[in-house]
Amino acid sequence: AIMDGTDAVMLSEETAVGKHPVRSVEMMAAIARQAEGHREQGLSASEVEEMLLAKQKDLSTEDVVSLAAVQMQQALDLPCILAPSRTGSTPRRLSRLKPKAWILGFSHDAAVCELMQFSYGVCPIRVSSKAWETSELMRLAERALGSKIGGRALMIEGSSRGRTDVLRVVGE
């Protein structure tokens, strides 16, 4: 499942309630870490991108902006993508493209943050309000990543129409 690009794995009830549930979880985590090191041998981001582009007439603005975000992040070698979100949809769209940078999903909604935890490469960060101040998001990004992010990041967000349609480099 990990090689196929899944975001999360879980134990079945039979395994989880056996005599050694903790050891089962530890073993699954070890297998997942090992498989994660070889994930590029599975369904790659470029293959996901090709699948999206193949359905061009059904491609949404959000899909196109997400594809552009991953390409822009790679071209500019930015350390992270900031994705403020009311629903978690934008971080999940980015996640399926498996960028080589952290996706920081910001939301004021605890349930949305919990949902984002299941998306590959997404670090959910709960913020206190619906108002996204870029300087505050950058400060939270630096704190979440445990180091300086070089002063620049990629921001993907929605306009007042509620659709993800804005992409910009922020910082410095």
PDB file of C-alpha atoms in Angstrom:
ATOM      1  CA  ALA A   1       0.000   0.000   0.000  1.00  0.00           C
ATOM      2  CA  ILE A   2       2.825   2.418   0.796  1.00  0.00           C
ATOM      3  CA  MET A   3       4.516   1.717  -2.519  1.00  0.00           C
ATOM      4  CA  ASP A   4       1.214   2.549  -4.238  1.00  0.00           C
ATOM      5  CA  GLY A   5       1.243   5.992  -2.626  1.00  0.00           C
ATOM      6  CA  THR A   6      -1.252   5.507   0.181  1.00  0.00           C
ATOM      7  CA  ASP A   7      -1.252   8.170   2.878  1.00  0.00           C
ATOM      8  CA  ALA A   8      -1.919   5.939   5.883  1.00  0.00           C
ATOM      9  CA  VAL A   9      -2.028   2.286   6.896  1.00  0.00           C
ATOM     10  CA  MET A  10      -3.804   0.614   9.773  1.00  0.00           C
ATOM     11  CA  LEU A  11      -3.938  -2.719  11.504  1.00  0.00           C
ATOM     12  CA  SER A  12      -6.992  -4.903  11.167  1.00  0.00           C
ATOM     13  CA  GLU A  13      -8.990  -5.681  14.281  1.00  0.00           C
ATOM     14  CA  GLU A  14      -7.631  -9.218  14.465  1.00  0.00           C
ATOM     15  CA  THR A  15      -4.051  -7.991  14.642  1.00  0.00           C
ATOM     16  CA  ALA A  16      -4.698  -5.010  16.874  1.00  0.00           C
ATOM     17  CA  VAL A  17      -6.477  -7.019  19.590  1.00  0.00           C
ATOM     18  CA  GLY A  18      -4.069  -9.959  19.596  1.00  0.00           C
ATOM     19  CA  LYS A  19      -1.677 -10.885  22.382  1.00  0.00           C
ATOM     20  CA  HIS A  20       0.946  -8.333  21.300  1.00  0.00           C
ATOM     21  CA  PRO A  21      -0.783  -5.215  19.911  1.00  0.00           C
ATOM     22  CA  VAL A  22       2.103  -2.881  20.780  1.00  0.00           C
ATOM     23  CA  ARG A  23       4.621  -5.145  19.024  1.00  0.00           C
ATOM     24  CA  SER A  24       2.269  -5.320  16.027  1.00  0.00           C
ATOM     25  CA  VAL A  25       2.186  -1.533  15.768  1.00  0.00           C
ATOM     26  CA  GLU A  26       5.969  -1.331  16.196  1.00  0.00           C
ATOM     27  CA  MET A  27       6.476  -3.893  13.416  1.00  0.00           C
ATOM     28  CA  MET A  28       4.059  -2.124  11.088  1.00  0.00           C
ATOM     29  CA  ALA A  29       5.826   1.186  11.745  1.00  0.00           C
ATOM     30  CA  ALA A  30       9.207  -0.404  10.983  1.00  0.00           C
ATOM     31  CA  ILE A  31       7.888  -1.880   7.725  1.00  0.00           C
ATOM     32  CA  ALA A  32       6.321   1.466   6.772  1.00  0.00           C
ATOM     33  CA  ARG A  33       9.602   3.325   7.432  1.00  0.00           C
ATOM     34  CA  GLN A  34      11.510   0.818   5.315  1.00  0.00           C
ATOM     35  CA  ALA A  35       8.983   0.967   2.467  1.00  0.00           C
ATOM     36  CA  GLU A  36       8.888   4.766   2.659  1.00  0.00           C
ATOM     37  CA  GLY A  37      12.564   4.841   1.726  1.00  0.00           C
ATOM     38  CA  HIS A  38      11.649   3.220  -1.581  1.00  0.00           C
ATOM     39  CA  ARG A  39       8.364   5.001  -2.303  1.00  0.00           C
ATOM     40  CA  GLU A  40       9.587   6.519  -5.551  1.00  0.00           C
ATOM     41  CA  GLN A  41       9.555   3.002  -6.987  1.00  0.00           C
ATOM     42  CA  GLY A  42       5.762   3.050  -6.638  1.00  0.00           C
ATOM     43  CA  LEU A  43       3.311   5.453  -8.234  1.00  0.00           C
ATOM     44  CA  SER A  44       5.323   8.621  -8.710  1.00  0.00           C
ATOM     45  CA  ALA A  45       4.161  12.220  -8.525  1.00  0.00           C
ATOM     46  CA  SER A  46       4.807  12.552 -12.253  1.00  0.00           C
ATOM     47  CA  GLU A  47       2.489   9.590 -12.890  1.00  0.00           C
ATOM     48  CA  VAL A  48      -0.212  11.237 -10.771  1.00  0.00           C
ATOM     49  CA  GLU A  49       0.392  14.447 -12.710  1.00  0.00           C
ATOM     50  CA  GLU A  50       0.042  12.565 -16.021  1.00  0.00           C
ATOM     51  CA  MET A  51      -3.219  11.003 -14.830  1.00  0.00           C
ATOM     52  CA  LEU A  52      -4.581  14.425 -13.895  1.00  0.00           C
ATOM     53  CA  LEU A  53      -3.550  15.998 -17.174  1.00  0.00           C
ATOM     54  CA  ALA A  54      -5.041  13.101 -19.145  1.00  0.00           C
ATOM     55  CA  LYS A  55      -8.487  14.147 -17.928  1.00  0.00           C
ATOM     56  CA  GLN A  56      -7.921  17.734 -19.053  1.00  0.00           C
ATOM     57  CA  LYS A  57     -11.546  18.594 -19.726  1.00  0.00           C
ATOM     58  CA  ASP A  58     -12.408  17.600 -16.137  1.00  0.00           C
ATOM     59  CA  LEU A  59      -9.371  19.335 -14.619  1.00  0.00           C
ATOM     60  CA  SER A  60     -10.332  21.891 -11.975  1.00  0.00           C
ATOM     61  CA  THR A  61      -8.655  25.194 -11.201  1.00  0.00           C
ATOM     62  CA  GLU A  62      -7.579  23.680  -7.882  1.00  0.00           C
ATOM     63  CA  ASP A  63      -5.894  20.752  -9.677  1.00  0.00           C
ATOM     64  CA  VAL A  64      -3.978  23.069 -12.002  1.00  0.00           C
ATOM     65  CA  VAL A  65      -2.886  25.381  -9.173  1.00  0.00           C
ATOM     66  CA  SER A  66      -1.745  22.355  -7.119  1.00  0.00           C
ATOM     67  CA  LEU A  67       0.298  21.023 -10.045  1.00  0.00           C
ATOM     68  CA  ALA A  68       1.844  24.468 -10.555  1.00  0.00           C
ATOM     69  CA  ALA A  69       2.629  24.718  -6.829  1.00  0.00           C
ATOM     70  CA  VAL A  70       4.627  21.489  -6.798  1.00  0.00           C
ATOM     71  CA  GLN A  71       6.509  22.461  -9.962  1.00  0.00           C
ATOM     72  CA  MET A  72       7.230  25.938  -8.571  1.00  0.00           C
ATOM     73  CA  GLN A  73       8.410  24.550  -5.224  1.00  0.00           C
ATOM     74  CA  GLN A  74      10.825  22.220  -6.984  1.00  0.00           C
ATOM     75  CA  ALA A  75      12.099  24.830  -9.461  1.00  0.00           C
ATOM     76  CA  LEU A  76      12.775  27.388  -6.720  1.00  0.00           C
ATOM     77  CA  ASP A  77      13.922  24.762  -4.178  1.00  0.00           C
ATOM     78  CA  LEU A  78      11.635  26.172  -1.501  1.00  0.00           C
ATOM     79  CA  PRO A  79      11.628  24.281   1.818  1.00  0.00           C
ATOM     80  CA  CYS A  80       7.871  24.163   2.350  1.00  0.00           C
ATOM     81  CA  ILE A  81       4.443  24.927   0.986  1.00  0.00           C
ATOM     82  CA  LEU A  82       2.131  26.938   3.209  1.00  0.00           C
ATOM     83  CA  ALA A  83      -1.481  25.927   2.680  1.00  0.00           C
ATOM     84  CA  PRO A  84      -4.061  27.707   4.821  1.00  0.00           C
ATOM     85  CA  SER A  85      -7.332  25.825   4.454  1.00  0.00           C
ATOM     86  CA  ARG A  86     -10.863  25.844   5.817  1.00  0.00           C
ATOM     87  CA  THR A  87     -11.560  22.245   4.745  1.00  0.00           C
ATOM     88  CA  GLY A  88      -8.139  20.609   4.286  1.00  0.00           C
ATOM     89  CA  SER A  89      -8.812  20.056   0.583  1.00  0.00           C
ATOM     90  CA  THR A  90      -5.797  22.023  -0.678  1.00  0.00           C
ATOM     91  CA  PRO A  91      -3.214  20.211   1.487  1.00  0.00           C
ATOM     92  CA  ARG A  92      -4.765  16.870   0.438  1.00  0.00           C
ATOM     93  CA  ARG A  93      -4.564  17.835  -3.260  1.00  0.00           C
ATOM     94  CA  LEU A  94      -0.905  18.740  -2.827  1.00  0.00           C
ATOM     95  CA  SER A  95      -0.220  15.565  -0.863  1.00  0.00           C
ATOM     96  CA  ARG A  96      -1.224  13.266  -3.708  1.00  0.00           C
ATOM     97  CA  LEU A  97       1.521  14.879  -5.827  1.00  0.00           C
ATOM     98  CA  LYS A  98       4.154  13.916  -3.195  1.00  0.00           C
ATOM     99  CA  PRO A  99       6.274  17.108  -3.282  1.00  0.00           C
ATOM    100  CA  LYS A 100       9.762  16.851  -1.833  1.00  0.00           C
ATOM    101  CA  ALA A 101       8.913  19.569   0.687  1.00  0.00           C
ATOM    102  CA  TRP A 102       6.688  19.725   3.736  1.00  0.00           C
ATOM    103  CA  ILE A 103       3.124  20.872   3.202  1.00  0.00           C
ATOM    104  CA  LEU A 104       2.075  22.954   6.192  1.00  0.00           C
ATOM    105  CA  GLY A 105      -1.712  22.890   6.410  1.00  0.00           C
ATOM    106  CA  PHE A 106      -3.083  25.700   8.561  1.00  0.00           C
ATOM    107  CA  SER A 107      -6.651  25.639   9.860  1.00  0.00           C
ATOM    108  CA  HIS A 108      -8.620  27.102  12.750  1.00  0.00           C
ATOM    109  CA  ASP A 109     -10.771  23.952  12.812  1.00  0.00           C
ATOM    110  CA  ALA A 110      -9.486  21.105  15.026  1.00  0.00           C
ATOM    111  CA  ALA A 111     -11.397  18.487  12.996  1.00  0.00           C
ATOM    112  CA  VAL A 112      -9.753  19.677   9.769  1.00  0.00           C
ATOM    113  CA  CYS A 113      -6.318  19.472  11.411  1.00  0.00           C
ATOM    114  CA  GLU A 114      -7.072  15.924  12.553  1.00  0.00           C
ATOM    115  CA  LEU A 115      -8.083  14.953   9.014  1.00  0.00           C
ATOM    116  CA  MET A 116      -4.921  16.488   7.526  1.00  0.00           C
ATOM    117  CA  GLN A 117      -2.792  14.207   9.726  1.00  0.00           C
ATOM    118  CA  PHE A 118      -3.668  11.335   7.399  1.00  0.00           C
ATOM    119  CA  SER A 119      -2.263  12.994   4.263  1.00  0.00           C
ATOM    120  CA  TYR A 120       1.299  12.207   3.237  1.00  0.00           C
ATOM    121  CA  GLY A 121       3.790  15.000   3.906  1.00  0.00           C
ATOM    122  CA  VAL A 122       1.228  17.292   5.540  1.00  0.00           C
ATOM    123  CA  CYS A 123       2.017  18.882   8.881  1.00  0.00           C
ATOM    124  CA  PRO A 124      -1.276  20.276  10.225  1.00  0.00           C
ATOM    125  CA  ILE A 125      -1.034  23.432  12.313  1.00  0.00           C
ATOM    126  CA  ARG A 126      -3.998  24.808  14.183  1.00  0.00           C
ATOM    127  CA  VAL A 127      -4.283  28.591  14.125  1.00  0.00           C
ATOM    128  CA  SER A 128      -6.473  30.712  16.335  1.00  0.00           C
ATOM    129  CA  SER A 129      -8.469  32.561  13.711  1.00  0.00           C
ATOM    130  CA  LYS A 130      -9.683  32.407  10.136  1.00  0.00           C
ATOM    131  CA  ALA A 131      -7.509  35.401   9.236  1.00  0.00           C
ATOM    132  CA  TRP A 132      -4.234  34.276   7.682  1.00  0.00           C
ATOM    133  CA  GLU A 133      -1.398  36.727   8.359  1.00  0.00           C
ATOM    134  CA  THR A 134       1.554  35.726   6.191  1.00  0.00           C
ATOM    135  CA  SER A 135       4.144  36.764   8.795  1.00  0.00           C
ATOM    136  CA  GLU A 136       2.394  34.657  11.454  1.00  0.00           C
ATOM    137  CA  LEU A 137       2.199  31.628   9.131  1.00  0.00           C
ATOM    138  CA  MET A 138       5.936  31.988   8.375  1.00  0.00           C
ATOM    139  CA  ARG A 139       6.710  32.145  12.109  1.00  0.00           C
ATOM    140  CA  LEU A 140       4.605  29.033  12.735  1.00  0.00           C
ATOM    141  CA  ALA A 141       6.287  27.272   9.794  1.00  0.00           C
ATOM    142  CA  GLU A 142       9.733  27.938  11.248  1.00  0.00           C
ATOM    143  CA  ARG A 143       8.606  26.641  14.633  1.00  0.00           C
ATOM    144  CA  ALA A 144       6.993  23.514  13.145  1.00  0.00           C
ATOM    145  CA  LEU A 145       9.997  22.582  11.033  1.00  0.00           C
ATOM    146  CA  GLY A 146      12.407  23.108  13.900  1.00  0.00           C
ATOM    147  CA  SER A 147      14.740  25.327  11.919  1.00  0.00           C
ATOM    148  CA  LYS A 148      14.879  28.389   9.794  1.00  0.00           C
ATOM    149  CA  ILE A 149      13.179  27.902   6.472  1.00  0.00           C
ATOM    150  CA  GLY A 150      15.479  30.309   4.718  1.00  0.00           C
ATOM    151  CA  GLY A 151      13.046  33.176   4.844  1.00  0.00           C
ATOM    152  CA  ARG A 152      11.038  32.028   1.816  1.00  0.00           C
ATOM    153  CA  ALA A 153       8.192  29.644   1.248  1.00  0.00           C
ATOM    154  CA  LEU A 154       5.473  28.955  -1.268  1.00  0.00           C
ATOM    155  CA  MET A 155       1.939  29.992  -0.337  1.00  0.00           C
ATOM    156  CA  ILE A 156      -1.077  28.378  -1.965  1.00  0.00           C
ATOM    157  CA  GLU A 157      -4.409  29.798  -0.940  1.00  0.00           C
ATOM    158  CA  GLY A 158      -7.889  30.741  -1.990  1.00  0.00           C
ATOM    159  CA  SER A 159      -9.216  34.067  -3.060  1.00  0.00           C
ATOM    160  CA  SER A 160     -12.383  35.565  -1.635  1.00  0.00           C
ATOM    161  CA  ARG A 161     -14.410  33.218  -3.866  1.00  0.00           C
ATOM    162  CA  GLY A 162     -13.397  30.255  -1.686  1.00  0.00           C
ATOM    163  CA  ARG A 163     -11.450  28.414  -4.397  1.00  0.00           C
ATOM    164  CA  THR A 164      -7.757  27.609  -4.331  1.00  0.00           C
ATOM    165  CA  ASP A 165      -6.512  29.897  -7.050  1.00  0.00           C
ATOM    166  CA  VAL A 166      -3.610  31.938  -5.646  1.00  0.00           C
ATOM    167  CA  LEU A 167       0.039  30.899  -5.694  1.00  0.00           C
ATOM    168  CA  ARG A 168       2.887  33.126  -4.525  1.00  0.00           C
ATOM    169  CA  VAL A 169       6.362  33.115  -2.998  1.00  0.00           C
ATOM    170  CA  VAL A 170       6.363  34.737   0.446  1.00  0.00           C
ATOM    171  CA  GLY A 171       9.111  35.925   2.764  1.00  0.00           C
ATOM    172  CA  GLU A 172      12.320  37.882   2.426  1.00  0.00           C
TER     173      GLU A 172
END
